[in-house]
XYZ file of C-alpha atoms in Angstrom:
726
model
C -21.899 182.921 83.009
C -23.215 185.954 84.173
C -19.913 187.930 84.025
C -19.883 191.696 85.201
C -18.857 193.798 81.882
C -16.558 195.176 84.235
C -14.238 192.494 83.487
C -14.438 192.174 80.549
C -11.146 193.891 79.440
C -12.310 197.704 77.662
C -9.581 197.337 74.620
C -10.987 193.667 73.930
C -13.383 196.775 71.933
C -11.598 198.078 70.601
C -10.690 198.072 66.035
C -6.847 196.206 66.098
C -6.496 198.465 62.977
C -7.559 201.726 64.341
C -6.983 201.383 67.588
C -10.451 202.623 68.822
C -13.423 202.271 69.992
C -15.558 199.958 66.955
C -17.980 201.765 64.577
C -20.312 199.667 62.950
C -18.009 196.097 63.694
C -17.934 193.676 60.806
C -17.126 190.122 61.813
C -15.147 187.979 59.908
C -15.578 183.975 60.240
C -12.043 183.868 61.837
C -14.867 185.614 64.322
C -12.485 188.984 64.227
C -13.347 192.080 64.529
C -12.846 195.052 62.386
C -14.704 198.852 61.879
C -16.626 198.426 58.469
C -14.898 201.577 57.754
C -11.261 199.872 59.166
C -11.493 196.789 57.175
C -13.587 197.820 53.608
C -9.515 198.176 52.289
C -8.392 194.863 52.855
C -11.802 193.592 51.344
C -11.764 195.813 48.589
C -8.817 194.706 47.115
C -9.088 191.342 48.036
C -9.311 189.133 44.772
C -11.434 185.943 45.585
C -10.254 185.513 49.414
C -9.710 187.600 51.938
C -7.133 187.208 54.762
C -7.973 188.253 58.180
C -5.335 190.823 59.548
C -4.548 189.329 62.824
C -4.498 185.451 62.438
C -4.115 185.503 58.942
C -7.077 183.066 57.796
C -8.694 183.391 54.806
C -12.706 183.089 53.398
C -14.408 183.695 50.812
C -14.711 186.833 49.804
C -18.321 188.683 49.411
C -21.119 189.241 46.410
C -21.186 192.537 48.416
C -18.002 193.482 49.733
C -17.537 194.645 53.132
C -21.256 194.497 53.641
C -21.788 190.824 52.964
C -20.202 190.387 56.930
C -22.629 190.170 59.278
C -22.651 193.274 61.636
C -21.670 192.189 64.960
C -24.250 193.273 67.041
C -23.157 192.160 70.543
C -20.457 193.957 70.373
C -21.641 197.078 69.088
C -24.660 197.069 72.270
C -21.037 196.024 74.241
C -19.710 199.586 73.131
C -22.506 201.414 73.573
C -22.651 201.063 76.608
C -18.894 201.071 77.104
C -19.923 204.712 76.154
C -22.262 205.367 78.731
C -20.335 204.152 81.449
C -17.622 206.916 80.421
C -19.981 209.296 80.530
C -21.481 208.582 83.834
C -18.413 208.218 85.312
C -17.179 211.806 84.004
C -21.165 212.872 85.234
C -21.237 214.887 82.531
C -24.596 217.070 82.300
C -27.077 215.424 80.045
C -30.633 217.032 78.501
C -33.607 214.954 80.387
C -35.194 213.761 76.764
C -38.672 214.322 79.091
C -38.785 217.586 80.303
C -35.942 218.501 77.478
C -33.796 220.223 80.783
C -29.987 220.573 81.293
C -29.337 218.441 84.532
C -28.170 215.672 86.293
C -29.919 212.559 84.219
C -30.662 209.309 86.474
C -31.467 206.961 83.360
C -30.729 206.000 79.561
C -34.230 204.844 77.753
C -32.679 202.173 75.219
C -36.348 202.210 73.708
C -35.981 206.026 73.382
C -32.057 206.064 72.815
C -31.731 208.938 75.625
C -31.306 210.386 79.106
C -33.875 211.014 81.389
C -33.763 213.233 84.670
C -35.005 210.866 88.454
C -38.132 212.838 88.087
C -39.446 211.775 84.678
C -37.250 208.460 85.034
C -40.598 208.117 87.977
C -43.307 209.268 85.135
C -41.420 207.265 82.215
C -42.277 203.836 83.853
C -45.533 204.834 85.116
C -46.904 206.537 82.539
C -49.620 204.494 80.613
C -47.862 205.969 76.584
C -44.525 204.701 78.347
C -45.157 202.338 80.428
C -43.948 199.247 77.807
C -40.107 201.349 78.444
C -40.146 200.247 81.405
C -38.020 196.491 80.631
C -36.243 198.220 78.848
C -34.688 201.768 81.515
C -30.855 201.515 82.557
C -30.854 203.448 85.489
C -27.026 204.988 85.605
C -27.155 203.676 89.537
C -26.268 200.031 88.494
C -23.481 201.906 86.371
C -21.661 203.223 89.028
C -21.865 200.386 91.715
C -20.945 198.020 88.622
C -23.398 195.559 89.043
C -24.629 195.542 85.432
C -24.038 192.011 83.916
C -23.824 191.172 80.009
C -27.683 189.337 80.374
C -28.777 191.771 82.110
C -27.548 194.814 79.496
C -28.754 192.392 77.080
C -32.557 192.492 78.020
C -32.685 196.062 78.188
C -31.771 195.797 74.645
C -35.400 195.892 71.900
C -35.102 193.155 69.488
C -34.010 194.145 66.434
C -36.138 195.363 63.574
C -37.563 193.441 60.797
C -34.295 193.657 58.022
C -37.244 194.396 55.344
C -39.595 196.528 57.377
C -37.335 199.028 59.403
C -40.734 200.233 61.761
C -41.475 196.322 62.755
C -39.903 194.926 65.118
C -39.099 191.306 63.960
C -40.225 188.859 66.185
C -38.957 185.264 64.403
C -36.016 184.144 62.228
C -35.500 182.966 58.628
C -33.059 179.780 58.964
C -32.848 179.833 55.181
C -31.119 183.298 55.622
C -28.649 183.201 57.853
C -30.613 183.563 61.046
C -31.957 186.460 59.729
C -34.746 188.552 62.027
C -37.845 189.494 60.273
C -41.277 190.007 61.069
C -44.305 187.761 60.585
C -45.677 189.065 57.946
C -42.312 188.827 56.088
C -42.207 184.930 57.259
C -45.748 184.398 56.240
C -46.429 186.618 52.688
C -43.623 187.946 51.553
C -39.506 187.506 50.882
C -39.097 184.702 52.825
C -42.657 182.633 52.245
C -41.852 178.755 52.295
C -38.408 179.504 54.364
C -37.943 177.617 57.679
C -39.258 179.832 60.300
C -37.772 179.246 63.706
C -38.789 181.190 67.143
C -35.274 183.413 68.219
C -36.291 181.787 71.912
C -36.018 177.826 70.492
C -33.580 179.100 67.613
C -31.301 180.249 70.335
C -31.556 177.500 72.467
C -30.361 175.078 70.243
C -27.231 177.573 69.145
C -26.307 177.903 72.643
C -26.340 173.905 73.214
C -24.113 173.439 70.072
C -21.879 176.104 71.227
C -21.431 174.401 74.421
C -20.413 171.500 73.637
C -17.987 172.944 70.826
C -16.464 175.338 73.872
C -16.266 171.882 76.037
C -13.978 170.346 73.134
C -12.278 173.373 72.688
C -11.637 173.157 76.784
C -10.303 169.746 76.587
C -7.561 171.348 74.363
C -6.543 174.081 76.104
C -3.166 171.575 77.679
C -2.474 170.630 74.235
C -2.696 174.732 72.861
C -0.706 176.129 75.923
C 1.994 173.254 76.305
C 3.176 173.806 72.588
C 4.961 176.629 72.995
C 7.003 174.877 76.050
C 7.422 171.293 73.545
C 8.874 173.767 71.075
C 11.255 174.882 73.311
C 12.340 172.215 75.080
C 13.082 170.787 71.299
C 14.471 173.596 70.420
C 17.189 172.891 73.185
C 17.283 169.414 72.341
C 18.339 170.726 68.608
C 21.334 172.860 70.375
C 22.515 169.933 72.662
C 22.160 167.409 69.557
C 24.708 170.046 67.554
C 27.235 170.360 70.452
C 27.074 166.673 70.855
C 27.224 165.767 67.373
C 29.836 168.341 66.878
C 31.955 166.917 69.667
C 31.715 163.157 68.211
C 33.113 163.988 64.647
C 35.578 165.540 65.880
C 36.175 162.823 68.502
C 36.226 160.549 65.591
C 38.770 162.923 63.422
C 41.337 162.644 66.347
C 41.345 159.461 66.803
C 41.857 158.659 63.040
C 44.522 161.032 63.087
C 45.529 158.888 64.961
C 45.651 155.901 63.248
C 47.227 157.875 60.393
C 50.119 159.076 62.604
C 50.516 155.328 64.254
C 50.380 154.097 60.674
C 52.997 156.390 59.537
C 55.249 155.314 62.627
C 54.935 151.571 61.427
C 55.931 152.407 57.507
C 59.395 153.856 58.907
C 59.821 151.348 61.130
C 58.875 148.683 58.399
C 61.124 149.841 56.348
C 64.239 150.143 58.646
C 63.266 146.255 59.641
C 63.123 145.618 56.114
C 66.072 147.260 55.540
C 68.014 145.796 58.449
C 66.786 142.120 56.562
C 68.482 142.665 53.568
C 71.711 143.400 54.819
C 71.715 140.754 57.065
C 70.719 139.008 53.944
C 73.075 140.362 52.124
C 75.883 139.746 54.094
C 75.323 136.014 55.282
C 75.027 135.448 51.938
C 78.364 137.504 50.653
C 79.981 135.757 53.872
C 78.875 132.353 53.103
C 80.196 132.818 49.335
C 83.491 133.580 50.534
C 83.704 131.178 52.777
C 82.716 128.473 49.638
C 84.943 130.039 47.389
C 88.287 129.740 49.789
C 87.204 125.892 49.518
C 86.412 126.121 45.680
C 89.092 126.083 43.188
C 90.771 129.190 41.714
C 88.743 127.811 38.469
C 85.157 128.798 39.694
C 86.117 131.892 40.917
C 84.781 133.599 38.478
C 81.436 131.894 38.611
C 80.848 133.035 42.574
C 81.981 136.482 41.756
C 79.315 136.601 39.536
C 76.968 135.021 42.351
C 78.028 137.916 44.858
C 77.434 140.348 42.132
C 73.861 139.137 41.210
C 73.014 138.669 45.123
C 73.735 142.241 45.550
C 71.971 143.275 42.508
C 68.705 141.704 43.652
C 69.372 143.404 47.502
C 69.902 146.717 45.720
C 66.643 146.462 44.164
C 64.774 144.881 47.252
C 66.316 147.854 48.690
C 64.962 150.470 46.009
C 61.826 148.793 45.699
C 61.033 148.935 49.949
C 61.877 152.548 49.158
C 59.381 153.186 46.369
C 56.820 151.370 48.714
C 57.978 153.241 51.356
C 56.968 156.822 49.137
C 53.675 155.511 48.468
C 52.649 155.052 51.743
C 54.091 158.076 53.001
C 51.885 159.789 49.694
C 48.944 157.570 50.899
C 49.186 159.128 54.468
C 48.853 162.474 52.725
C 46.184 162.418 50.897
C 44.343 160.389 53.413
C 45.217 163.421 55.955
C 43.772 165.597 53.378
C 41.312 163.725 52.881
C 39.594 163.419 56.316
C 40.420 167.348 56.908
C 38.529 167.504 53.917
C 35.488 165.281 55.470
C 35.806 167.143 58.863
C 34.794 170.520 57.496
C 31.823 168.950 55.401
C 30.514 166.803 58.302
C 30.187 170.271 60.762
C 28.854 172.015 57.862
C 26.374 169.745 56.686
C 25.345 169.840 61.011
C 25.378 173.919 60.221
C 23.505 173.724 57.776
C 20.858 171.526 59.117
C 20.983 173.158 62.279
C 19.975 176.274 60.986
C 17.375 174.811 58.632
C 15.641 173.493 61.424
C 16.054 176.720 63.821
C 14.068 178.854 60.748
C 11.207 175.928 61.121
C 11.066 176.307 64.243
C 10.468 179.842 63.505
C 7.685 179.559 61.510
C 6.183 176.752 64.090
C 6.561 179.389 66.398
C 4.647 182.300 64.382
C 2.355 179.697 63.838
C 1.541 178.694 67.302
C 1.592 182.335 68.353
C -1.632 182.895 66.037
C -2.919 179.598 66.654
C -3.128 180.498 70.385
C -4.272 184.026 69.318
C -6.896 182.897 67.947
C -7.907 180.310 70.692
C -8.007 182.685 73.010
C -9.654 185.429 70.440
C -12.723 182.239 70.017
C -12.641 181.389 73.886
C -13.259 185.375 74.751
C -16.294 185.975 72.319
C -17.810 183.296 72.355
C -17.512 183.801 76.653
C -18.978 187.263 76.209
C -21.821 186.136 73.298
C -23.227 183.414 76.219
C -23.023 186.150 78.782
C -25.474 188.140 77.546
C -27.978 185.513 76.980
C -29.551 188.023 74.163
C -31.775 185.246 71.968
C -31.134 187.454 69.180
C -27.283 187.967 69.472
C -27.076 184.193 70.315
C -29.199 182.933 66.424
C -26.729 185.750 64.607
C -23.472 184.886 66.276
C -23.650 181.472 67.937
C -23.901 179.852 64.741
C -20.943 181.068 62.680
C -18.768 180.428 65.712
C -19.808 177.018 65.940
C -18.603 176.961 62.316
C -14.868 178.466 63.458
C -14.874 176.193 66.391
C -14.661 173.519 64.495
C -11.385 174.446 62.528
C -10.056 175.814 65.762
C -10.352 172.235 67.092
C -9.238 170.112 64.732
C -5.562 172.980 64.631
C -5.886 172.762 68.403
C -5.261 168.777 68.376
C -2.556 169.064 66.107
C 0.873 167.628 67.589
C 3.206 168.531 65.287
C 5.542 165.140 65.315
C 8.202 166.979 63.078
C 9.524 168.273 66.809
C 11.271 165.402 67.239
C 12.668 164.994 64.133
C 13.784 168.955 63.813
C 15.559 168.594 67.101
C 18.146 166.224 65.865
C 21.236 167.011 63.294
C 22.159 163.412 61.612
C 25.495 163.090 59.121
C 27.539 160.559 57.876
C 30.326 158.815 60.081
C 34.296 159.939 59.881
C 35.302 157.452 56.939
C 37.804 155.434 58.411
C 41.132 155.442 56.721
C 41.987 152.065 56.551
C 39.223 149.676 56.001
C 38.901 146.384 58.163
C 41.906 143.674 57.206
C 39.677 141.386 55.107
C 40.009 137.494 55.147
C 42.902 135.917 53.409
C 42.221 135.783 49.492
C 41.082 131.808 49.125
C 43.513 129.206 47.186
C 42.828 129.659 43.143
C 43.613 126.302 41.958
C 45.497 125.410 38.477
C 42.321 124.661 36.623
C 41.835 128.648 36.994
C 44.973 129.099 35.041
C 45.385 129.099 31.319
C 49.172 127.967 31.245
C 51.285 126.515 33.848
C 53.998 129.480 33.193
C 51.033 131.657 34.860
C 50.147 129.293 37.301
C 54.420 129.373 38.657
C 54.503 133.343 38.515
C 51.641 132.517 41.336
C 53.171 130.079 43.161
C 56.288 132.612 43.239
C 54.677 135.398 43.908
C 51.899 134.113 47.131
C 53.658 130.887 48.592
C 54.828 131.486 51.985
C 56.018 129.273 54.951
C 53.502 127.191 56.690
C 51.353 126.356 53.525
C 50.531 122.666 52.311
C 51.703 121.353 48.835
C 51.106 118.933 46.806
C 53.441 117.526 44.148
C 52.130 117.695 40.367
C 55.205 115.855 38.493
C 57.115 113.398 40.077
C 60.855 115.332 40.497
C 64.043 113.964 42.938
C 61.761 111.138 45.347
C 58.610 113.353 45.455
C 55.946 111.200 43.741
C 52.853 113.081 42.552
C 50.396 113.415 44.956
C 52.333 113.798 47.563
C 51.596 116.577 50.085
C 54.201 118.453 52.117
C 55.059 121.790 54.415
C 57.014 124.364 53.312
C 59.788 125.201 56.105
C 62.492 127.653 54.094
C 63.103 128.747 50.324
C 66.786 127.934 49.145
C 69.089 130.817 48.340
C 71.027 128.844 46.529
C 69.020 127.866 43.989
C 66.204 130.027 42.696
C 65.163 130.110 46.169
C 62.895 127.681 45.491
C 60.721 126.041 48.272
C 61.846 123.446 50.834
C 59.014 121.145 52.547
C 59.240 118.900 55.386
C 56.817 115.700 52.901
C 54.553 113.791 54.486
C 55.168 110.414 53.284
C 58.747 110.900 52.890
C 58.968 111.941 56.606
C 61.406 114.018 55.344
C 62.777 117.700 53.626
C 63.440 117.736 49.793
C 63.666 120.939 47.404
C 61.235 121.147 44.850
C 60.798 123.510 41.737
C 57.767 126.030 41.484
C 56.620 124.402 38.330
C 56.056 120.681 40.113
C 53.289 121.401 43.354
C 50.764 123.093 43.944
C 48.816 125.246 46.647
C 46.114 123.440 48.591
C 43.864 124.022 50.253
C 44.410 122.914 54.017
C 46.666 125.370 55.861
C 45.829 123.357 59.699
C 48.019 124.347 62.404
C 48.077 124.643 65.501
C 45.239 126.101 66.576
C 42.828 124.848 63.498
C 39.401 123.677 64.141
C 39.095 120.312 62.952
C 37.054 117.430 61.738
C 37.702 113.712 60.631
C 37.245 113.305 57.046
C 34.439 111.153 55.842
C 36.512 109.692 53.713
C 38.714 108.171 56.510
C 36.352 105.195 57.338
C 39.395 103.809 59.912
C 41.267 106.397 60.987
C 43.828 105.439 63.338
C 43.801 106.945 66.762
C 45.260 105.921 69.877
C 41.685 106.162 71.890
C 38.201 105.468 71.088
C 38.028 107.597 68.145
C 36.086 111.077 67.582
C 32.768 110.987 66.309
C 32.856 112.234 62.664
C 30.779 115.134 62.966
C 32.554 116.228 66.149
C 34.393 119.253 65.379
C 37.500 119.808 67.694
C 41.061 121.902 68.064
C 44.689 121.190 66.945
C 46.896 121.535 70.287
C 49.840 119.429 68.697
C 51.073 118.850 65.189
C 54.599 116.384 64.619
C 55.618 115.747 61.293
C 52.294 113.813 59.902
C 50.741 113.180 62.902
C 48.011 115.809 64.844
C 46.724 115.924 68.183
C 43.118 117.064 68.082
C 40.888 117.557 71.360
C 37.378 116.982 70.538
C 34.156 117.391 73.014
C 33.871 113.792 73.364
C 37.487 112.661 73.342
C 40.100 115.460 75.057
C 43.868 113.577 73.199
C 42.673 112.213 69.990
C 45.192 111.527 68.239
C 46.064 110.702 63.832
C 47.028 111.833 60.774
C 46.914 115.042 59.465
C 45.111 113.739 55.721
C 42.645 112.161 57.501
C 41.134 115.670 59.087
C 39.591 118.804 57.499
C 39.699 122.351 58.379
C 36.355 123.627 59.887
C 35.349 127.284 59.389
C 32.633 128.884 61.800
C 31.141 131.954 59.994
C 28.296 133.572 61.089
C 24.483 133.846 60.057
C 25.518 137.431 58.476
C 27.919 136.436 55.886
C 24.746 134.328 54.010
C 22.810 136.207 51.189
C 19.864 133.899 52.430
C 18.197 131.585 55.152
C 18.600 128.712 52.657
C 22.746 128.957 52.119
C 23.046 129.377 56.252
C 21.120 126.165 56.245
C 22.895 124.365 54.011
C 26.266 125.309 55.552
C 24.716 124.637 58.868
C 24.347 120.758 57.906
C 27.570 120.677 56.390
C 29.457 122.376 59.008
C 27.268 121.017 62.843
C 28.904 118.816 64.950
C 28.261 116.947 68.817
C 29.623 119.577 71.219
C 28.972 122.836 69.236
C 26.724 125.530 70.441
C 23.733 126.523 68.939
C 21.283 129.287 69.174
C 17.335 128.812 67.501
C 16.619 131.375 65.519
C 13.089 130.089 64.312
C 10.675 129.064 66.220
C 10.299 125.281 66.659
C 7.680 123.551 68.847
C 8.759 124.134 72.561
C 12.090 126.315 71.919
C 11.843 129.717 70.889
C 13.746 132.420 69.145
C 17.411 133.119 71.098
C 17.899 129.677 72.907
C 20.334 128.288 73.733
C 22.242 125.060 73.876
C 24.717 122.730 72.901
C 24.374 119.932 70.633
C 24.647 115.913 72.337
C 23.332 113.932 69.689
C 22.466 114.029 65.628
C 20.075 111.945 63.260
C 21.604 111.875 59.686
C 18.905 109.262 58.924
C 17.774 112.063 56.269
C 20.905 114.414 54.561
C 18.316 116.675 53.476
C 17.182 117.552 57.384
C 19.047 116.346 60.039
C 17.711 116.090 63.067
C 19.724 117.746 65.758
C 19.073 116.416 69.623
C 20.334 120.172 72.371
C 20.232 120.998 75.712
C 18.761 124.032 76.206
C 19.479 126.385 78.696
C 16.447 128.134 79.611
C 15.030 124.431 79.161
C 17.317 122.665 81.369
C 16.853 119.576 79.289
C 17.235 118.033 75.982
C 14.993 118.734 72.720
C 15.215 117.759 69.210
C 14.431 120.197 66.425
C 15.651 120.319 62.683
C 19.046 121.712 61.542
C 17.450 124.724 59.416
C 16.107 126.383 62.699
C 19.271 126.816 64.648
C 22.619 129.278 63.898
C 25.878 127.739 65.163
C 27.994 129.680 67.496
C 30.814 128.448 68.195
C 32.714 125.114 69.627
C 31.242 125.650 72.904
C 28.848 127.979 74.565
C 30.899 130.838 76.360
C 30.911 130.731 80.201
C 32.085 133.240 83.426
C 35.984 132.818 82.740
C 36.080 132.969 78.929
C 38.073 135.392 77.210
C 36.396 137.332 74.223
C 36.854 139.689 71.467
C 33.855 142.807 69.937
C 32.898 140.713 66.992
C 32.497 144.348 65.331
C 31.941 148.031 67.389
C 29.405 148.183 69.563
C 27.682 151.103 70.659
C 26.918 151.558 74.018
C 23.942 153.833 75.375
C 24.488 157.049 76.456
C 28.048 158.813 77.125
C 29.729 155.835 77.305
C 31.427 155.936 73.615
C 32.034 152.459 71.575
C 33.897 149.040 72.487
C 36.006 149.189 69.298
C 35.665 145.087 66.913
C 38.635 143.492 68.180
C 38.692 144.880 71.648
C 39.080 141.768 74.048
C 37.124 140.940 77.455
C 36.064 138.710 80.511
C 32.172 137.736 80.627
C 31.876 137.748 84.673
C 27.974 136.962 84.593
C 25.627 135.154 82.421
C 22.523 137.040 82.229
C 20.161 134.594 80.242
C 20.484 132.770 77.140
C 20.805 135.884 74.596
C 23.214 138.334 77.174
C 25.824 138.028 79.304
C 27.902 140.312 81.524
C 31.339 141.474 80.121
C 34.484 143.763 81.687
C 36.321 144.663 78.760
C 40.260 145.439 78.763
C 40.447 150.012 79.708
C 36.617 150.405 80.894
C 35.480 151.164 83.761
C 32.117 149.323 83.996
C 31.060 146.136 83.083
C 28.705 145.841 79.806
C 25.475 143.357 79.179
C 26.188 142.813 75.286
C 24.434 140.141 73.442
C 25.950 136.879 72.563
C 25.807 137.841 69.140
C 28.186 140.789 69.517
C 30.992 138.553 71.024
C 33.143 135.516 69.748
C 35.446 133.390 72.116
C 39.012 134.904 71.976
C 41.357 132.924 70.814
């Protein structure tokens, strides 16, 4: 703490306003000092608050103006010393206060406030009248040799005068009056009677202890304060990189969507040509058939066939015109989507630029705050260090209380972490909207009861009927009985395009009218997931039969018979009417757990792959396994026995704790596809929904390694992100 005065920068004791040595320095609560005359205009023009010209910190305006701020006696003493040092360095001739001669002086008496020569210096120290001046005499040799410390300088100074009796030296301090220096008479009998009175040494030691504790706490925050600009610079750099990467990602999305538009346009043109060629082919076939039939028929029916030819050509022309109109609408739609896509790109770039400019502006404001904070920090440390080095009790009791108060706010400011920097270093914007929404699942079959009239339902059947659909007869007609089911195999061009069906009961084909049939929600074909209907009590089969709760896949259909592969039986054969279609849905497709639990209860079967999504005994969330047995004694809550991969054995759980993954667990070598767009870490982009790949390894019960076609690396994914490709 015994710092030499030469170690302090001289401009540290210059007024920041006039840039000259302090004259009657006034100390603000933020510990910045100004000449009384320099800061007075700022104080006078302020209302209730005074703002520091340097750090902009506000404080209450004293009732008596600039004189209400404390005079910095310590700074004033150091300024006197600096001026004394300059005078000694210049070797100026001074008038000795002892002999009144103009000559080279050897010392300066702080008690007499004047220079003395070498001879008078000895007399001054030994004379009985001035013997008490000895402790207050500064040898100029110490100034030249730079041996003077702040502690020694403080010891040369006299105690300040009593605030009420300037002719007396202060001996004690009034704590209630802000450590005001007073004499004993004031403390016991006059204005300060009854106040808290303390000795200067005791009070100085107490204040030093407080400020040393505050300095220790403040120095602990030194790295945080000085490291903040680096954090700010790093965040600013991260923002710039994020802006560039975001623009690049948006541009990539834009190019990808434009490519989709171009591909869709090419598909539309090709589809139009294909439809026209098909219409032309059908027209030629119909005309040729009509011409051959006309040659075989009697001349009397020629008019009838000519009319049929005209109707066929008119229908073809209508269809051709309809396709042209549809193609024109598709082209207009693609043009509008391209224009919308370009506008969305421009809006996204504008949003990124706006966020970037706003964040950069905020960075500038934070940088200014950081600069002010560091200036206040450095100023506080320099002022406190200077005061502590002086070891002057009167300076301690005058300055250190205010410094302790200022240090609390400064420590709080130094601890601030500014967590918003991380958010400021990023920009966010919505992704480019796909120009084509994902293909929706086919609309469910609408029942006849949902229509007001038979005519409306007949129109619906005409518009939605397709080859491969299953129909049910509603009115007996030409050997087909009510309730018979059949599959559409063709449409009769000679008979109003009525459907030709392969009927299961008859074992043959017959044409029926649109008005006599209804579409049923069966749709079983090769590859469909099915299980035995509960109504099939004694199903026909060649072997032992499938478990009623097992789910299998149709491998062959021969008229009314089908072959199904179950987990417990590889070649089950039976009637199509004995099985029902099973649709496996993800848990995300349901609004709540109760709805999904009911779906699992009605769908789960032996051999299915399941995952636990609720802890159930020793079985934990994420465990996967295969259903081996089911207890249906309580229809409301099935007990499912599962062979778990992680435990390596079987354990029973409630069906409400399970999620159905598929017909079986995925294994190495299976071909899978992405169930949705999968964002990859780093700069590896995404795996689009529908991309296929092969499983190369199983990590654990929740993850596996997949190598996708067109991707250089093998990706580690959750089982929930992929599904078996069929």
